[in-house]
Amino acid sequence: MPAAIATLRELRAKTSRPYLLKVFEANHHVALGDLKTATALFIEALQANPYMASAYKDLGDTLLRSFDMAHGWRCWDIGRQLAPAFPNFRAVDQYEATLAKNHPEYF
């Protein structure tokens, strides 16, 4: 994984859309448990292109793993507004439905 991260960093200088590689790198950092670096990379990628629903999904997941539920959910909501039919959000929709069913007092 560290070698893949190094390769992605090198390739950034050779592409017209380096922010896409930051998303891949961020996901590698998540896999390694480095959520702080991953969060920063997702944010940098979204600053470069705020229309990447998949990056909002991944950032939301990362924030949730960092125990920042409010911001994670906000990322999911933004991503779902951008791409309501994006299949990666099905798990979020199911999670939300389960919470609403089991804990209606919060919804």
mmCIF file of N, CA and C in Angstrom:
data_model
loop_
_atom_site.group_PDB
_atom_site.id
_atom_site.type_symbol
_atom_site.label_atom_id
_atom_site.label_comp_id
_atom_site.label_asym_id
_atom_site.label_seq_id
_atom_site.Cartn_x
_atom_site.Cartn_y
_atom_site.Cartn_z
ATOM 1 N N MET A 1 0.821 -1.195 0.000
ATOM 2 C CA MET A 1 0.000 0.000 0.000
ATOM 3 C C MET A 1 0.869 1.265 0.000
ATOM 4 N N PRO A 2 1.911 1.341 0.827
ATOM 5 C CA PRO A 2 2.751 2.544 0.775
ATOM 6 C C PRO A 2 3.373 2.782 -0.607
ATOM 7 N N ALA A 3 3.714 1.706 -1.303
ATOM 8 C CA ALA A 3 4.270 1.860 -2.656
ATOM 9 C C ALA A 3 3.214 2.415 -3.611
ATOM 10 N N ALA A 4 1.979 1.959 -3.461
ATOM 11 C CA ALA A 4 0.896 2.468 -4.303
ATOM 12 C C ALA A 4 0.656 3.948 -4.027
ATOM 13 N N ILE A 5 0.724 4.333 -2.762
ATOM 14 C CA ILE A 5 0.556 5.741 -2.403
ATOM 15 C C ILE A 5 1.657 6.585 -3.024
ATOM 16 N N ALA A 6 2.884 6.105 -2.968
ATOM 17 C CA ALA A 6 4.003 6.835 -3.570
ATOM 18 C C ALA A 6 3.815 6.981 -5.078
ATOM 19 N N THR A 7 3.334 5.944 -5.715
ATOM 20 C CA THR A 7 3.095 5.993 -7.159
ATOM 21 C C THR A 7 2.013 7.001 -7.494
ATOM 22 N N LEU A 8 0.939 6.995 -6.729
ATOM 23 C CA LEU A 8 -0.141 7.957 -6.973
ATOM 24 C C LEU A 8 0.355 9.386 -6.810
ATOM 25 N N ARG A 9 1.194 9.622 -5.831
ATOM 26 C CA ARG A 9 1.745 10.972 -5.634
ATOM 27 C C ARG A 9 2.612 11.389 -6.816
ATOM 28 N N GLU A 10 3.414 10.475 -7.316
ATOM 29 C CA GLU A 10 4.261 10.774 -8.484
ATOM 30 C C GLU A 10 3.413 11.076 -9.707
ATOM 31 N N LEU A 11 2.351 10.323 -9.886
ATOM 32 C CA LEU A 11 1.514 10.480 -11.077
ATOM 33 C C LEU A 11 0.700 11.770 -11.079
ATOM 34 N N ARG A 12 0.490 12.363 -9.919
ATOM 35 C CA ARG A 12 -0.280 13.606 -9.861
ATOM 36 C C ARG A 12 0.294 14.691 -10.765
ATOM 37 N N ALA A 13 1.624 14.778 -10.823
ATOM 38 C CA ALA A 13 2.267 15.815 -11.640
ATOM 39 C C ALA A 13 2.108 15.552 -13.137
ATOM 40 N N LYS A 14 1.683 14.354 -13.486
ATOM 41 C CA LYS A 14 1.603 13.976 -14.895
ATOM 42 C C LYS A 14 0.175 13.935 -15.434
ATOM 43 N N THR A 15 -0.774 14.407 -14.657
ATOM 44 C CA THR A 15 -2.171 14.363 -15.101
ATOM 45 C C THR A 15 -2.802 15.745 -15.010
ATOM 46 N N SER A 16 -3.822 15.936 -15.807
ATOM 47 C CA SER A 16 -4.534 17.215 -15.766
ATOM 48 C C SER A 16 -5.579 17.241 -14.649
ATOM 49 N N ARG A 17 -5.828 16.091 -14.024
ATOM 50 C CA ARG A 17 -6.805 16.009 -12.941
ATOM 51 C C ARG A 17 -6.196 15.297 -11.724
ATOM 52 N N PRO A 18 -5.238 15.934 -11.094
ATOM 53 C CA PRO A 18 -4.572 15.286 -9.959
ATOM 54 C C PRO A 18 -5.502 15.002 -8.786
ATOM 55 N N TYR A 19 -6.596 15.732 -8.703
ATOM 56 C CA TYR A 19 -7.536 15.519 -7.602
ATOM 57 C C TYR A 19 -8.148 14.122 -7.645
ATOM 58 N N LEU A 20 -8.279 13.537 -8.828
ATOM 59 C CA LEU A 20 -8.803 12.173 -8.914
ATOM 60 C C LEU A 20 -7.863 11.184 -8.234
ATOM 61 N N LEU A 21 -6.576 11.393 -8.423
ATOM 62 C CA LEU A 21 -5.599 10.516 -7.792
ATOM 63 C C LEU A 21 -5.581 10.706 -6.280
ATOM 64 N N LYS A 22 -5.922 11.913 -5.831
ATOM 65 C CA LYS A 22 -5.999 12.148 -4.385
ATOM 66 C C LYS A 22 -7.119 11.313 -3.763
ATOM 67 N N VAL A 23 -8.199 11.122 -4.497
ATOM 68 C CA VAL A 23 -9.291 10.292 -3.982
ATOM 69 C C VAL A 23 -8.811 8.850 -3.818
ATOM 70 N N PHE A 24 -8.100 8.335 -4.821
ATOM 71 C CA PHE A 24 -7.569 6.973 -4.712
ATOM 72 C C PHE A 24 -6.564 6.870 -3.566
ATOM 73 N N GLU A 25 -5.698 7.849 -3.463
ATOM 74 C CA GLU A 25 -4.715 7.857 -2.376
ATOM 75 C C GLU A 25 -5.417 7.912 -1.020
ATOM 76 N N ALA A 26 -6.436 8.734 -0.923
ATOM 77 C CA ALA A 26 -7.175 8.849 0.338
ATOM 78 C C ALA A 26 -7.759 7.501 0.743
ATOM 79 N N ASN A 27 -8.304 6.777 -0.213
ATOM 80 C CA ASN A 27 -8.871 5.466 0.105
ATOM 81 C C ASN A 27 -7.799 4.479 0.558
ATOM 82 N N HIS A 28 -6.597 4.598 0.032
ATOM 83 C CA HIS A 28 -5.487 3.762 0.512
ATOM 84 C C HIS A 28 -5.155 4.117 1.969
ATOM 85 N N HIS A 29 -5.172 5.403 2.273
ATOM 86 C CA HIS A 29 -4.903 5.828 3.651
ATOM 87 C C HIS A 29 -5.992 5.313 4.602
ATOM 88 N N VAL A 30 -7.237 5.303 4.135
ATOM 89 C CA VAL A 30 -8.313 4.742 4.950
ATOM 90 C C VAL A 30 -8.017 3.272 5.246
ATOM 91 N N ALA A 31 -7.616 2.537 4.216
ATOM 92 C CA ALA A 31 -7.309 1.112 4.397
ATOM 93 C C ALA A 31 -6.179 0.905 5.397
ATOM 94 N N LEU A 32 -5.258 1.864 5.455
ATOM 95 C CA LEU A 32 -4.140 1.772 6.397
ATOM 96 C C LEU A 32 -4.504 2.299 7.789
ATOM 97 N N GLY A 33 -5.709 2.862 7.908
ATOM 98 C CA GLY A 33 -6.147 3.401 9.197
ATOM 99 C C GLY A 33 -5.725 4.828 9.456
ATOM 100 N N ASP A 34 -5.171 5.484 8.453
ATOM 101 C CA ASP A 34 -4.733 6.878 8.584
ATOM 102 C C ASP A 34 -5.882 7.793 8.140
ATOM 103 N N LEU A 35 -6.865 7.939 9.013
ATOM 104 C CA LEU A 35 -8.080 8.670 8.657
ATOM 105 C C LEU A 35 -7.854 10.171 8.547
ATOM 106 N N LYS A 36 -6.921 10.693 9.313
ATOM 107 C CA LYS A 36 -6.645 12.139 9.253
ATOM 108 C C LYS A 36 -6.100 12.540 7.882
ATOM 109 N N THR A 37 -5.122 11.792 7.387
ATOM 110 C CA THR A 37 -4.564 12.084 6.061
ATOM 111 C C THR A 37 -5.614 11.864 4.990
ATOM 112 N N ALA A 38 -6.392 10.800 5.125
ATOM 113 C CA ALA A 38 -7.438 10.510 4.144
ATOM 114 C C ALA A 38 -8.446 11.649 4.078
ATOM 115 N N THR A 39 -8.874 12.127 5.232
ATOM 116 C CA THR A 39 -9.845 13.228 5.275
ATOM 117 C C THR A 39 -9.299 14.461 4.568
ATOM 118 N N ALA A 40 -8.063 14.787 4.847
ATOM 119 C CA ALA A 40 -7.447 15.962 4.208
ATOM 120 C C ALA A 40 -7.394 15.799 2.692
ATOM 121 N N LEU A 41 -7.063 14.612 2.217
ATOM 122 C CA LEU A 41 -6.985 14.380 0.770
ATOM 123 C C LEU A 41 -8.362 14.451 0.116
ATOM 124 N N PHE A 42 -9.378 13.879 0.771
ATOM 125 C CA PHE A 42 -10.734 13.988 0.217
ATOM 126 C C PHE A 42 -11.155 15.451 0.120
ATOM 127 N N ILE A 43 -10.868 16.213 1.146
ATOM 128 C CA ILE A 43 -11.240 17.631 1.142
ATOM 129 C C ILE A 43 -10.510 18.376 0.026
ATOM 130 N N GLU A 44 -9.219 18.121 -0.154
ATOM 131 C CA GLU A 44 -8.462 18.756 -1.247
ATOM 132 C C GLU A 44 -9.066 18.398 -2.600
ATOM 133 N N ALA A 45 -9.440 17.140 -2.766
ATOM 134 C CA ALA A 45 -10.025 16.708 -4.039
ATOM 135 C C ALA A 45 -11.359 17.414 -4.284
ATOM 136 N N LEU A 46 -12.162 17.529 -3.238
ATOM 137 C CA LEU A 46 -13.464 18.187 -3.391
ATOM 138 C C LEU A 46 -13.332 19.695 -3.576
ATOM 139 N N GLN A 47 -12.281 20.276 -3.046
ATOM 140 C CA GLN A 47 -12.036 21.704 -3.308
ATOM 141 C C GLN A 47 -11.707 21.916 -4.783
ATOM 142 N N ALA A 48 -11.028 20.953 -5.386
ATOM 143 C CA ALA A 48 -10.689 21.052 -6.807
ATOM 144 C C ALA A 48 -11.892 20.767 -7.701
ATOM 145 N N ASN A 49 -12.745 19.842 -7.264
ATOM 146 C CA ASN A 49 -13.949 19.502 -8.032
ATOM 147 C C ASN A 49 -15.051 19.120 -7.046
ATOM 148 N N PRO A 50 -15.914 20.063 -6.720
ATOM 149 C CA PRO A 50 -16.952 19.803 -5.713
ATOM 150 C C PRO A 50 -18.144 18.994 -6.224
ATOM 151 N N TYR A 51 -18.031 18.399 -7.404
ATOM 152 C CA TYR A 51 -19.144 17.651 -7.982
ATOM 153 C C TYR A 51 -18.903 16.149 -8.022
ATOM 154 N N MET A 52 -17.970 15.650 -7.230
ATOM 155 C CA MET A 52 -17.660 14.216 -7.221
ATOM 156 C C MET A 52 -18.456 13.529 -6.112
ATOM 157 N N ALA A 53 -19.580 12.968 -6.475
ATOM 158 C CA ALA A 53 -20.442 12.311 -5.481
ATOM 159 C C ALA A 53 -19.695 11.190 -4.775
ATOM 160 N N SER A 54 -18.867 10.456 -5.492
ATOM 161 C CA SER A 54 -18.148 9.343 -4.876
ATOM 162 C C SER A 54 -17.189 9.827 -3.792
ATOM 163 N N ALA A 55 -16.594 10.991 -3.976
ATOM 164 C CA ALA A 55 -15.685 11.523 -2.962
ATOM 165 C C ALA A 55 -16.466 11.933 -1.711
ATOM 166 N N TYR A 56 -17.675 12.466 -1.894
ATOM 167 C CA TYR A 56 -18.514 12.787 -0.734
ATOM 168 C C TYR A 56 -18.893 11.514 0.019
ATOM 169 N N LYS A 57 -19.183 10.443 -0.718
ATOM 170 C CA LYS A 57 -19.522 9.168 -0.085
ATOM 171 C C LYS A 57 -18.339 8.664 0.743
ATOM 172 N N ASP A 58 -17.161 8.648 0.129
ATOM 173 C CA ASP A 58 -15.978 8.146 0.817
ATOM 174 C C ASP A 58 -15.592 9.031 2.000
ATOM 175 N N LEU A 59 -15.700 10.344 1.837
ATOM 176 C CA LEU A 59 -15.400 11.249 2.943
ATOM 177 C C LEU A 59 -16.408 11.043 4.071
ATOM 178 N N GLY A 60 -17.669 10.875 3.733
ATOM 179 C CA GLY A 60 -18.682 10.610 4.750
ATOM 180 C C GLY A 60 -18.372 9.340 5.531
ATOM 181 N N ASP A 61 -17.982 8.290 4.823
ATOM 182 C CA ASP A 61 -17.606 7.034 5.482
ATOM 183 C C ASP A 61 -16.416 7.236 6.412
ATOM 184 N N THR A 62 -15.440 7.993 5.940
ATOM 185 C CA THR A 62 -14.224 8.236 6.725
ATOM 186 C C THR A 62 -14.547 9.052 7.969
ATOM 187 N N LEU A 63 -15.375 10.069 7.815
ATOM 188 C CA LEU A 63 -15.755 10.879 8.973
ATOM 189 C C LEU A 63 -16.549 10.051 9.984
ATOM 190 N N LEU A 64 -17.398 9.164 9.486
ATOM 191 C CA LEU A 64 -18.149 8.295 10.380
ATOM 192 C C LEU A 64 -17.192 7.408 11.181
ATOM 193 N N ARG A 65 -16.178 6.870 10.513
ATOM 194 C CA ARG A 65 -15.177 6.049 11.204
ATOM 195 C C ARG A 65 -14.367 6.871 12.200
ATOM 196 N N SER A 66 -14.322 8.185 11.981
ATOM 197 C CA SER A 66 -13.608 9.095 12.889
ATOM 198 C C SER A 66 -14.529 9.607 13.995
ATOM 199 N N PHE A 67 -15.726 9.037 14.088
ATOM 200 C CA PHE A 67 -16.718 9.410 15.102
ATOM 201 C C PHE A 67 -17.245 10.831 14.921
ATOM 202 N N ASP A 68 -17.252 11.309 13.676
ATOM 203 C CA ASP A 68 -17.812 12.617 13.357
ATOM 204 C C ASP A 68 -19.073 12.391 12.523
ATOM 205 N N MET A 69 -20.096 11.886 13.186
ATOM 206 C CA MET A 69 -21.338 11.492 12.524
ATOM 207 C C MET A 69 -22.013 12.660 11.809
ATOM 208 N N ALA A 70 -22.063 13.816 12.445
ATOM 209 C CA ALA A 70 -22.780 14.956 11.853
ATOM 210 C C ALA A 70 -22.170 15.368 10.518
ATOM 211 N N HIS A 71 -20.856 15.514 10.459
ATOM 212 C CA HIS A 71 -20.214 15.921 9.209
ATOM 213 C C HIS A 71 -20.227 14.787 8.182
ATOM 214 N N GLY A 72 -20.098 13.561 8.656
ATOM 215 C CA GLY A 72 -20.175 12.428 7.733
ATOM 216 C C GLY A 72 -21.523 12.362 7.049
ATOM 217 N N TRP A 73 -22.572 12.543 7.837
ATOM 218 C CA TRP A 73 -23.923 12.499 7.265
ATOM 219 C C TRP A 73 -24.140 13.658 6.302
ATOM 220 N N ARG A 74 -23.586 14.806 6.633
ATOM 221 C CA ARG A 74 -23.708 15.956 5.737
ATOM 222 C C ARG A 74 -23.054 15.652 4.387
ATOM 223 N N CYS A 75 -21.906 14.986 4.424
ATOM 224 C CA CYS A 75 -21.237 14.605 3.169
ATOM 225 C C CYS A 75 -22.112 13.652 2.370
ATOM 226 N N TRP A 76 -22.699 12.672 3.048
ATOM 227 C CA TRP A 76 -23.594 11.746 2.341
ATOM 228 C C TRP A 76 -24.770 12.482 1.728
ATOM 229 N N ASP A 77 -25.353 13.423 2.466
ATOM 230 C CA ASP A 77 -26.498 14.181 1.943
ATOM 231 C C ASP A 77 -26.115 14.994 0.704
ATOM 232 N N ILE A 78 -24.950 15.614 0.742
ATOM 233 C CA ILE A 78 -24.489 16.383 -0.423
ATOM 234 C C ILE A 78 -24.299 15.456 -1.611
ATOM 235 N N GLY A 79 -23.638 14.333 -1.384
ATOM 236 C CA GLY A 79 -23.417 13.369 -2.466
ATOM 237 C C GLY A 79 -24.711 12.851 -3.048
ATOM 238 N N ARG A 80 -25.695 12.581 -2.182
ATOM 239 C CA ARG A 80 -26.990 12.080 -2.673
ATOM 240 C C ARG A 80 -27.746 13.155 -3.442
ATOM 241 N N GLN A 81 -27.546 14.420 -3.088
ATOM 242 C CA GLN A 81 -28.174 15.498 -3.863
ATOM 243 C C GLN A 81 -27.542 15.592 -5.246
ATOM 244 N N LEU A 82 -26.228 15.395 -5.313
ATOM 245 C CA LEU A 82 -25.525 15.472 -6.601
ATOM 246 C C LEU A 82 -25.860 14.297 -7.510
ATOM 247 N N ALA A 83 -25.956 13.112 -6.920
ATOM 248 C CA ALA A 83 -26.164 11.900 -7.723
ATOM 249 C C ALA A 83 -27.110 10.952 -6.982
ATOM 250 N N PRO A 84 -28.406 11.244 -7.012
ATOM 251 C CA PRO A 84 -29.364 10.451 -6.235
ATOM 252 C C PRO A 84 -29.399 8.967 -6.602
ATOM 253 N N ALA A 85 -29.058 8.633 -7.825
ATOM 254 C CA ALA A 85 -29.117 7.232 -8.261
ATOM 255 C C ALA A 85 -27.765 6.521 -8.139
ATOM 256 N N PHE A 86 -26.768 7.190 -7.597
ATOM 257 C CA PHE A 86 -25.434 6.590 -7.483
ATOM 258 C C PHE A 86 -25.525 5.360 -6.571
ATOM 259 N N PRO A 87 -25.180 4.185 -7.084
ATOM 260 C CA PRO A 87 -25.392 2.955 -6.315
ATOM 261 C C PRO A 87 -24.625 2.875 -4.997
ATOM 262 N N ASN A 88 -23.539 3.585 -4.864
ATOM 263 C CA ASN A 88 -22.768 3.524 -3.618
ATOM 264 C C ASN A 88 -23.543 4.079 -2.427
ATOM 265 N N PHE A 89 -24.565 4.876 -2.694
ATOM 266 C CA PHE A 89 -25.353 5.446 -1.605
ATOM 267 C C PHE A 89 -26.479 4.522 -1.145
ATOM 268 N N ARG A 90 -26.652 3.379 -1.795
ATOM 269 C CA ARG A 90 -27.701 2.440 -1.367
ATOM 270 C C ARG A 90 -27.482 2.001 0.075
ATOM 271 N N ALA A 91 -26.236 1.737 0.430
ATOM 272 C CA ALA A 91 -25.936 1.311 1.808
ATOM 273 C C ALA A 91 -26.291 2.420 2.799
ATOM 274 N N VAL A 92 -26.043 3.649 2.423
ATOM 275 C CA VAL A 92 -26.396 4.785 3.286
ATOM 276 C C VAL A 92 -27.906 4.878 3.427
ATOM 277 N N ASP A 93 -28.612 4.733 2.315
ATOM 278 C CA ASP A 93 -30.073 4.784 2.346
ATOM 279 C C ASP A 93 -30.639 3.678 3.242
ATOM 280 N N GLN A 94 -30.065 2.478 3.131
ATOM 281 C CA GLN A 94 -30.525 1.362 3.957
ATOM 282 C C GLN A 94 -30.213 1.611 5.436
ATOM 283 N N TYR A 95 -29.034 2.143 5.709
ATOM 284 C CA TYR A 95 -28.644 2.455 7.085
ATOM 285 C C TYR A 95 -29.606 3.486 7.676
ATOM 286 N N GLU A 96 -29.892 4.509 6.904
ATOM 287 C CA GLU A 96 -30.799 5.560 7.344
ATOM 288 C C GLU A 96 -32.208 5.000 7.601
ATOM 289 N N ALA A 97 -32.673 4.124 6.712
ATOM 290 C CA ALA A 97 -33.996 3.521 6.879
ATOM 291 C C ALA A 97 -34.046 2.641 8.127
ATOM 292 N N THR A 98 -32.986 1.902 8.368
ATOM 293 C CA THR A 98 -32.923 1.053 9.557
ATOM 294 C C THR A 98 -32.941 1.893 10.828
ATOM 295 N N LEU A 99 -32.177 2.969 10.833
ATOM 296 C CA LEU A 99 -32.178 3.849 12.003
ATOM 297 C C LEU A 99 -33.546 4.468 12.226
ATOM 298 N N ALA A 100 -34.188 4.906 11.153
ATOM 299 C CA ALA A 100 -35.515 5.519 11.278
ATOM 300 C C ALA A 100 -36.543 4.508 11.786
ATOM 301 N N LYS A 101 -36.415 3.263 11.357
ATOM 302 C CA LYS A 101 -37.345 2.219 11.792
ATOM 303 C C LYS A 101 -37.106 1.863 13.261
ATOM 304 N N ASN A 102 -35.845 1.698 13.632
ATOM 305 C CA ASN A 102 -35.520 1.249 14.985
ATOM 306 C C ASN A 102 -35.518 2.369 16.019
ATOM 307 N N HIS A 103 -35.340 3.594 15.560
ATOM 308 C CA HIS A 103 -35.266 4.742 16.462
ATOM 309 C C HIS A 103 -36.053 5.927 15.896
ATOM 310 N N PRO A 104 -37.356 5.786 15.741
ATOM 311 C CA PRO A 104 -38.159 6.847 15.110
ATOM 312 C C PRO A 104 -38.151 8.154 15.898
ATOM 313 N N GLU A 105 -37.827 8.086 17.169
ATOM 314 C CA GLU A 105 -37.822 9.304 17.980
ATOM 315 C C GLU A 105 -36.761 10.313 17.528
ATOM 316 N N TYR A 106 -35.794 9.868 16.739
ATOM 317 C CA TYR A 106 -34.742 10.762 16.253
ATOM 318 C C TYR A 106 -35.027 11.306 14.863
ATOM 319 N N PHE A 107 -36.131 10.849 14.239
ATOM 320 C CA PHE A 107 -36.395 11.267 12.869
ATOM 321 C C PHE A 107 -37.714 11.966 12.737
#
